[in-house]
């Protein structure tokens, strides 16, 4: 009995349990959620340890599901899926730890959260396009509620925008997949089957299907010009959800582009390759430039995600083995980095200062007040810039080398993006953590005299390890709030 | 003339019509019981009536299921095939769910009559599902329609119910006239009312008169399923009708209507189908149905975006769903996808209206904001609404998604994207993203928004202490059960107390005597 499918089953069962536990107490829901995520991650790691990479997808489960339409319940994995499944387990566990402070309707929060993760696991393991699509959509709807209920800035707008973009994208995917199914004579939805059938499609069909499917998935991957949901959605989402969104959900789109779009319709890729490369390059540079001028720290990270996903899309569009492996590495790397950045900003900085405005943070000696957060942010920032020694470096390097083989000009253009990434990361680090070097500003602050009292009450806050430095910060920063 | 079949004897006829007979007997029992016993009791008239009605429906369903697809009966006027059995069972189930919504509806002053009329309407649906003959089909449609007109206008305490009934009746009467005229033209041309021989007789004749007849028939059909441009009654009727009546109109009547028209259009008029899958369009009813579908998708989805009233929103979404079902008629990939779609859609609609009706017992439920904070006022109702609405929206893993997928796959199998039918399917897929917006608007109010200050808990009341009334509670589990269709059964109206969000169970004794002095 293969291990990997248990990631899906355990997670969905955990979602149900978390909902039920949440009716007893929020703490129970949290613990159930954490255990579930850990179990899922553990299963993924155990499966990865015993995994021998092969060229093709290795079957895990394969049995008929809806025989009238030739749909099978077919799960399979290769190195790419394995990488992303491990990433999902990691991001899920971290996200739950960083959502530990959610008290309001905790059961529902964690149930939706785990349902989303279950959908993600399912997508990464599906080898039947229909099954893939089902899991893909299961991963979309919980996002709306997670953001609209537990989110912050402009949450209902952000949530609706994100979900409508994703759903419109998935409608395109559905259209493309159904077209391929109809054109193949209705044999079935298996990735392998469709790939064989697609080889006989006319070039027009292949390019048309590729356009539909790739565009649909590119929306979720945050590719320019379909990226605008990403920053607003990330900013509106609660910390755990934005970690998951940037860390894993955007990868669903890229994974779909790779597995379904490029995997099934290579002729379409060949036709659209210049356009896709151009769009990816624009995304890298443009989103980086936009990140450079953002005031809200979460928007900086949101746009940086778009920029980094541009590298993934570039690797996929170049589509040489080297570029694709770089893209997969970048998916993993960005998943971890973006998760960490969002965690630092959402849970460590915003929770205590109640602001994410760079101008407000600049007035605080944040590096001294929150040294742990500062170190974490600087490390993540270095990785995000692609400094050697961090995962971002080999990932981007591999993509750039792959792109060089395609055309040196492309690499040169992408390198501009790397420079821009360094610029906006350094700006964010400098202004928000090292804005003021003296602590003199502190005693003048109107809220400063509340600080001592605040630290004496709230024993609950003291138990929370991450919150400990809170006692050294003013309670309210109304002056700086946007 | 076609040869008579074995079941033309009276015993065969009795066997074929046994479910209908049980329903009629049930209706008479309800009336009789109410006349002799019910009026003297103060409390549980509605519940007892509903119980008898459900028993009759269960009996009819049992007979139908036992007999199975048994072939023709009554000189081929009835065709009890798989479609008929499925549609009958579906209609019975949907009517039974509708009846379950009844006991709490305090506004209805004559519950027994209401139940009896629902049963008569179900007889109509049941005959529609099996009719293989223009005359029987028309009679069945009219029996069902007349019953539905009464049901929609049944709430005499509210002027909008009367208005809804009148509008529905006027539109329905006109469309019945059109349909009857169309049927008579078809009879005049073919010399037969038997649907199977109709197709044979009309196979070469494509005269202007045939076209007129087709148009007349499609007008009646369009009205029945609320397709654009014959949809105008739907929002008003759904808004004004008692919620159980609206649920019946939206679900069972649609399922039965599609079953009959599927039989009329495919075996009956297949020679006049034309082609909507490839260009240039071949004249026939198929392109017309495609146009109806296009209009319904547009008007239904875009109209629903603008609604602030829950029931009108559901009505417009029903129009949009009718558009998809019309697409399913075009697809000749068998009746499976269409039937599955209509049945699951019906269940989800009855469920959504069920939630509306439970809320309505204690508070108004017309505007979307009336749903605000439902998660706090009643977690179970909120969860139920979540499942039903997402099923309507076609989100996996709920049943609505599989129905939609099957219909689209069947349509695209016709000719790929190469013709109007394919484009329509793509349009319908695109509109599913639009639809998500308004369905999320419902769920946003119910699950995300906080309750209004004066909003009260919504208890699902226990029935009064009568032994008569404790029985319906045995029918279903109080918990939410997700079956293989992932559809929550709307047992909610007879379930126990559900306001347990703070860990204690409040017991409500029913203090009102809703039907005491009618």
mmCIF file with all atom_site columns, C-alpha atoms in Angstrom, chain B residues 261-378:
data_model
loop_
_atom_site.group_PDB
_atom_site.id
_atom_site.type_symbol
_atom_site.label_atom_id
_atom_site.label_alt_id
_atom_site.label_comp_id
_atom_site.label_asym_id
_atom_site.label_entity_id
_atom_site.label_seq_id
_atom_site.pdbx_PDB_ins_code
_atom_site.Cartn_x
_atom_site.Cartn_y
_atom_site.Cartn_z
_atom_site.occupancy
_atom_site.B_iso_or_equiv
_atom_site.pdbx_formal_charge
_atom_site.auth_seq_id
_atom_site.auth_comp_id
_atom_site.auth_asym_id
_atom_site.auth_atom_id
_atom_site.pdbx_PDB_model_num
ATOM 1   C CA . UNK B 1 261 ? -40.059 17.173 -23.216 1.00 0.00 ? 261 UNK B CA 1
ATOM 2   C CA . UNK B 1 262 ? -37.038 14.962 -23.638 1.00 0.00 ? 262 UNK B CA 1
ATOM 3   C CA . UNK B 1 263 ? -39.414 12.233 -24.731 1.00 0.00 ? 263 UNK B CA 1
ATOM 4   C CA . UNK B 1 264 ? -41.410 14.579 -26.905 1.00 0.00 ? 264 UNK B CA 1
ATOM 5   C CA . UNK B 1 265 ? -38.405 16.098 -28.633 1.00 0.00 ? 265 UNK B CA 1
ATOM 6   C CA . UNK B 1 266 ? -36.151 13.080 -29.044 1.00 0.00 ? 266 UNK B CA 1
ATOM 7   C CA . UNK B 1 267 ? -38.279 10.076 -29.922 1.00 0.00 ? 267 UNK B CA 1
ATOM 8   C CA . UNK B 1 268 ? -41.273 12.206 -30.944 1.00 0.00 ? 268 UNK B CA 1
ATOM 9   C CA . UNK B 1 269 ? -39.800 14.940 -33.062 1.00 0.00 ? 269 UNK B CA 1
ATOM 10  C CA . UNK B 1 270 ? -36.301 13.632 -33.706 1.00 0.00 ? 270 UNK B CA 1
ATOM 11  C CA . UNK B 1 271 ? -36.837 13.900 -37.447 1.00 0.00 ? 271 UNK B CA 1
ATOM 12  C CA . UNK B 1 272 ? -37.323 17.632 -37.001 1.00 0.00 ? 272 UNK B CA 1
ATOM 13  C CA . UNK B 1 273 ? -34.324 18.109 -34.763 1.00 0.00 ? 273 UNK B CA 1
ATOM 14  C CA . UNK B 1 274 ? -32.131 19.910 -37.218 1.00 0.00 ? 274 UNK B CA 1
ATOM 15  C CA . UNK B 1 275 ? -28.604 20.468 -36.016 1.00 0.00 ? 275 UNK B CA 1
ATOM 16  C CA . UNK B 1 276 ? -27.101 23.008 -33.714 1.00 0.00 ? 276 UNK B CA 1
ATOM 17  C CA . UNK B 1 277 ? -23.715 21.392 -33.420 1.00 0.00 ? 277 UNK B CA 1
ATOM 18  C CA . UNK B 1 278 ? -22.252 22.318 -36.788 1.00 0.00 ? 278 UNK B CA 1
ATOM 19  C CA . UNK B 1 279 ? -22.389 25.296 -39.068 1.00 0.00 ? 279 UNK B CA 1
ATOM 20  C CA . UNK B 1 280 ? -24.444 26.099 -41.071 1.00 0.00 ? 280 UNK B CA 1
ATOM 21  C CA . UNK B 1 281 ? -27.327 25.425 -38.722 1.00 0.00 ? 281 UNK B CA 1
ATOM 22  C CA . UNK B 1 282 ? -29.896 22.981 -40.032 1.00 0.00 ? 282 UNK B CA 1
ATOM 23  C CA . UNK B 1 283 ? -33.433 24.142 -39.362 1.00 0.00 ? 283 UNK B CA 1
ATOM 24  C CA . UNK B 1 284 ? -35.322 22.322 -36.660 1.00 0.00 ? 284 UNK B CA 1
ATOM 25  C CA . UNK B 1 285 ? -36.013 22.562 -32.971 1.00 0.00 ? 285 UNK B CA 1
ATOM 26  C CA . UNK B 1 286 ? -32.419 22.118 -31.932 1.00 0.00 ? 286 UNK B CA 1
ATOM 27  C CA . UNK B 1 287 ? -31.233 25.575 -32.984 1.00 0.00 ? 287 UNK B CA 1
ATOM 28  C CA . UNK B 1 288 ? -34.292 27.066 -31.286 1.00 0.00 ? 288 UNK B CA 1
ATOM 29  C CA . UNK B 1 289 ? -33.480 25.248 -28.065 1.00 0.00 ? 289 UNK B CA 1
ATOM 30  C CA . UNK B 1 290 ? -29.906 26.451 -28.403 1.00 0.00 ? 290 UNK B CA 1
ATOM 31  C CA . UNK B 1 291 ? -31.146 30.020 -28.639 1.00 0.00 ? 291 UNK B CA 1
ATOM 32  C CA . UNK B 1 292 ? -33.376 29.520 -25.594 1.00 0.00 ? 292 UNK B CA 1
ATOM 33  C CA . UNK B 1 293 ? -30.371 28.148 -23.765 1.00 0.00 ? 293 UNK B CA 1
ATOM 34  C CA . UNK B 1 294 ? -28.189 31.075 -24.767 1.00 0.00 ? 294 UNK B CA 1
ATOM 35  C CA . UNK B 1 295 ? -30.794 33.572 -23.600 1.00 0.00 ? 295 UNK B CA 1
ATOM 36  C CA . UNK B 1 296 ? -31.344 31.749 -20.334 1.00 0.00 ? 296 UNK B CA 1
ATOM 37  C CA . UNK B 1 297 ? -27.634 31.621 -19.563 1.00 0.00 ? 297 UNK B CA 1
ATOM 38  C CA . UNK B 1 298 ? -27.253 35.319 -20.222 1.00 0.00 ? 298 UNK B CA 1
ATOM 39  C CA . UNK B 1 299 ? -30.358 36.635 -18.519 1.00 0.00 ? 299 UNK B CA 1
ATOM 40  C CA . UNK B 1 300 ? -30.234 34.189 -15.643 1.00 0.00 ? 300 UNK B CA 1
ATOM 41  C CA . UNK B 1 301 ? -26.626 34.780 -14.687 1.00 0.00 ? 301 UNK B CA 1
ATOM 42  C CA . UNK B 1 302 ? -26.483 38.496 -15.322 1.00 0.00 ? 302 UNK B CA 1
ATOM 43  C CA . UNK B 1 303 ? -29.903 39.062 -13.772 1.00 0.00 ? 303 UNK B CA 1
ATOM 44  C CA . UNK B 1 304 ? -28.924 37.207 -10.643 1.00 0.00 ? 304 UNK B CA 1
ATOM 45  C CA . UNK B 1 305 ? -25.898 39.463 -10.163 1.00 0.00 ? 305 UNK B CA 1
ATOM 46  C CA . UNK B 1 306 ? -28.171 42.420 -9.524  1.00 0.00 ? 306 UNK B CA 1
ATOM 47  C CA . UNK B 1 307 ? -30.527 40.787 -7.046  1.00 0.00 ? 307 UNK B CA 1
ATOM 48  C CA . UNK B 1 308 ? -30.757 41.741 -3.415  1.00 0.00 ? 308 UNK B CA 1
ATOM 49  C CA . UNK B 1 309 ? -33.607 39.383 -2.647  1.00 0.00 ? 309 UNK B CA 1
ATOM 50  C CA . UNK B 1 310 ? -32.703 35.793 -1.848  1.00 0.00 ? 310 UNK B CA 1
ATOM 51  C CA . UNK B 1 311 ? -35.677 34.254 -3.560  1.00 0.00 ? 311 UNK B CA 1
ATOM 52  C CA . UNK B 1 312 ? -35.352 36.349 -6.689  1.00 0.00 ? 312 UNK B CA 1
ATOM 53  C CA . UNK B 1 313 ? -31.675 35.459 -6.775  1.00 0.00 ? 313 UNK B CA 1
ATOM 54  C CA . UNK B 1 314 ? -32.551 31.791 -6.597  1.00 0.00 ? 314 UNK B CA 1
ATOM 55  C CA . UNK B 1 315 ? -35.140 32.343 -9.321  1.00 0.00 ? 315 UNK B CA 1
ATOM 56  C CA . UNK B 1 316 ? -32.630 33.932 -11.663 1.00 0.00 ? 316 UNK B CA 1
ATOM 57  C CA . UNK B 1 317 ? -30.131 31.218 -10.901 1.00 0.00 ? 317 UNK B CA 1
ATOM 58  C CA . UNK B 1 318 ? -32.885 28.722 -11.733 1.00 0.00 ? 318 UNK B CA 1
ATOM 59  C CA . UNK B 1 319 ? -33.225 30.407 -15.115 1.00 0.00 ? 319 UNK B CA 1
ATOM 60  C CA . UNK B 1 320 ? -29.494 30.016 -15.621 1.00 0.00 ? 320 UNK B CA 1
ATOM 61  C CA . UNK B 1 321 ? -29.700 26.360 -14.659 1.00 0.00 ? 321 UNK B CA 1
ATOM 62  C CA . UNK B 1 322 ? -32.531 25.936 -17.149 1.00 0.00 ? 322 UNK B CA 1
ATOM 63  C CA . UNK B 1 323 ? -30.087 27.196 -19.751 1.00 0.00 ? 323 UNK B CA 1
ATOM 64  C CA . UNK B 1 324 ? -27.647 24.421 -18.900 1.00 0.00 ? 324 UNK B CA 1
ATOM 65  C CA . UNK B 1 325 ? -30.426 21.823 -18.907 1.00 0.00 ? 325 UNK B CA 1
ATOM 66  C CA . UNK B 1 326 ? -31.495 22.982 -22.368 1.00 0.00 ? 326 UNK B CA 1
ATOM 67  C CA . UNK B 1 327 ? -27.909 22.384 -23.425 1.00 0.00 ? 327 UNK B CA 1
ATOM 68  C CA . UNK B 1 328 ? -28.322 18.894 -22.058 1.00 0.00 ? 328 UNK B CA 1
ATOM 69  C CA . UNK B 1 329 ? -31.322 18.425 -24.346 1.00 0.00 ? 329 UNK B CA 1
ATOM 70  C CA . UNK B 1 330 ? -29.216 19.307 -27.359 1.00 0.00 ? 330 UNK B CA 1
ATOM 71  C CA . UNK B 1 331 ? -26.576 16.772 -26.418 1.00 0.00 ? 331 UNK B CA 1
ATOM 72  C CA . UNK B 1 332 ? -27.696 13.474 -27.769 1.00 0.00 ? 332 UNK B CA 1
ATOM 73  C CA . UNK B 1 333 ? -25.379 11.535 -25.547 1.00 0.00 ? 333 UNK B CA 1
ATOM 74  C CA . UNK B 1 334 ? -28.318 9.907  -23.837 1.00 0.00 ? 334 UNK B CA 1
ATOM 75  C CA . UNK B 1 335 ? -30.495 11.154 -21.051 1.00 0.00 ? 335 UNK B CA 1
ATOM 76  C CA . UNK B 1 336 ? -28.044 10.351 -18.280 1.00 0.00 ? 336 UNK B CA 1
ATOM 77  C CA . UNK B 1 337 ? -26.245 13.692 -17.953 1.00 0.00 ? 337 UNK B CA 1
ATOM 78  C CA . UNK B 1 338 ? -29.433 15.744 -18.202 1.00 0.00 ? 338 UNK B CA 1
ATOM 79  C CA . UNK B 1 339 ? -31.316 13.593 -15.742 1.00 0.00 ? 339 UNK B CA 1
ATOM 80  C CA . UNK B 1 340 ? -28.479 13.629 -13.245 1.00 0.00 ? 340 UNK B CA 1
ATOM 81  C CA . UNK B 1 341 ? -28.173 17.363 -13.581 1.00 0.00 ? 341 UNK B CA 1
ATOM 82  C CA . UNK B 1 342 ? -31.892 18.004 -13.149 1.00 0.00 ? 342 UNK B CA 1
ATOM 83  C CA . UNK B 1 343 ? -32.162 15.681 -10.171 1.00 0.00 ? 343 UNK B CA 1
ATOM 84  C CA . UNK B 1 344 ? -29.170 17.048 -8.275  1.00 0.00 ? 344 UNK B CA 1
ATOM 85  C CA . UNK B 1 345 ? -30.151 20.597 -9.117  1.00 0.00 ? 345 UNK B CA 1
ATOM 86  C CA . UNK B 1 346 ? -33.629 19.880 -7.788  1.00 0.00 ? 346 UNK B CA 1
ATOM 87  C CA . UNK B 1 347 ? -32.274 18.531 -4.529  1.00 0.00 ? 347 UNK B CA 1
ATOM 88  C CA . UNK B 1 348 ? -30.006 21.510 -4.027  1.00 0.00 ? 348 UNK B CA 1
ATOM 89  C CA . UNK B 1 349 ? -32.816 23.948 -4.783  1.00 0.00 ? 349 UNK B CA 1
ATOM 90  C CA . UNK B 1 350 ? -35.237 22.280 -2.410  1.00 0.00 ? 350 UNK B CA 1
ATOM 91  C CA . UNK B 1 351 ? -32.504 22.424 0.204   1.00 0.00 ? 351 UNK B CA 1
ATOM 92  C CA . UNK B 1 352 ? -31.850 26.114 -0.345  1.00 0.00 ? 352 UNK B CA 1
ATOM 93  C CA . UNK B 1 353 ? -35.533 26.910 -0.160  1.00 0.00 ? 353 UNK B CA 1
ATOM 94  C CA . UNK B 1 354 ? -35.751 24.667 2.880   1.00 0.00 ? 354 UNK B CA 1
ATOM 95  C CA . UNK B 1 355 ? -33.236 26.819 4.690   1.00 0.00 ? 355 UNK B CA 1
ATOM 96  C CA . UNK B 1 356 ? -35.160 29.911 3.642   1.00 0.00 ? 356 UNK B CA 1
ATOM 97  C CA . UNK B 1 357 ? -38.387 28.440 4.957   1.00 0.00 ? 357 UNK B CA 1
ATOM 98  C CA . UNK B 1 358 ? -36.877 27.431 8.304   1.00 0.00 ? 358 UNK B CA 1
ATOM 99  C CA . UNK B 1 359 ? -35.539 30.932 8.786   1.00 0.00 ? 359 UNK B CA 1
ATOM 100 C CA . UNK B 1 360 ? -38.837 32.388 7.758   1.00 0.00 ? 360 UNK B CA 1
ATOM 101 C CA . UNK B 1 361 ? -40.712 30.897 10.656  1.00 0.00 ? 361 UNK B CA 1
ATOM 102 C CA . UNK B 1 362 ? -39.105 33.310 13.045  1.00 0.00 ? 362 UNK B CA 1
ATOM 103 C CA . UNK B 1 363 ? -37.796 36.150 10.959  1.00 0.00 ? 363 UNK B CA 1
ATOM 104 C CA . UNK B 1 364 ? -38.281 37.553 7.510   1.00 0.00 ? 364 UNK B CA 1
ATOM 105 C CA . UNK B 1 365 ? -36.086 36.026 4.854   1.00 0.00 ? 365 UNK B CA 1
ATOM 106 C CA . UNK B 1 366 ? -36.402 38.055 1.706   1.00 0.00 ? 366 UNK B CA 1
ATOM 107 C CA . UNK B 1 367 ? -33.405 40.329 1.491   1.00 0.00 ? 367 UNK B CA 1
ATOM 108 C CA . UNK B 1 368 ? -29.909 38.890 1.323   1.00 0.00 ? 368 UNK B CA 1
ATOM 109 C CA . UNK B 1 369 ? -29.062 40.760 4.494   1.00 0.00 ? 369 UNK B CA 1
ATOM 110 C CA . UNK B 1 370 ? -31.765 38.810 6.298   1.00 0.00 ? 370 UNK B CA 1
ATOM 111 C CA . UNK B 1 371 ? -29.338 35.901 6.173   1.00 0.00 ? 371 UNK B CA 1
ATOM 112 C CA . UNK B 1 372 ? -26.631 37.874 7.949   1.00 0.00 ? 372 UNK B CA 1
ATOM 113 C CA . UNK B 1 373 ? -24.906 36.014 10.730  1.00 0.00 ? 373 UNK B CA 1
ATOM 114 C CA . UNK B 1 374 ? -26.634 32.732 10.058  1.00 0.00 ? 374 UNK B CA 1
ATOM 115 C CA . UNK B 1 375 ? -23.526 30.896 11.311  1.00 0.00 ? 375 UNK B CA 1
ATOM 116 C CA . UNK B 1 376 ? -24.167 32.364 14.712  1.00 0.00 ? 376 UNK B CA 1
ATOM 117 C CA . UNK B 1 377 ? -27.923 32.125 14.695  1.00 0.00 ? 377 UNK B CA 1
ATOM 118 C CA . UNK B 1 378 ? -27.936 28.523 13.602  1.00 0.00 ? 378 UNK B CA 1
#
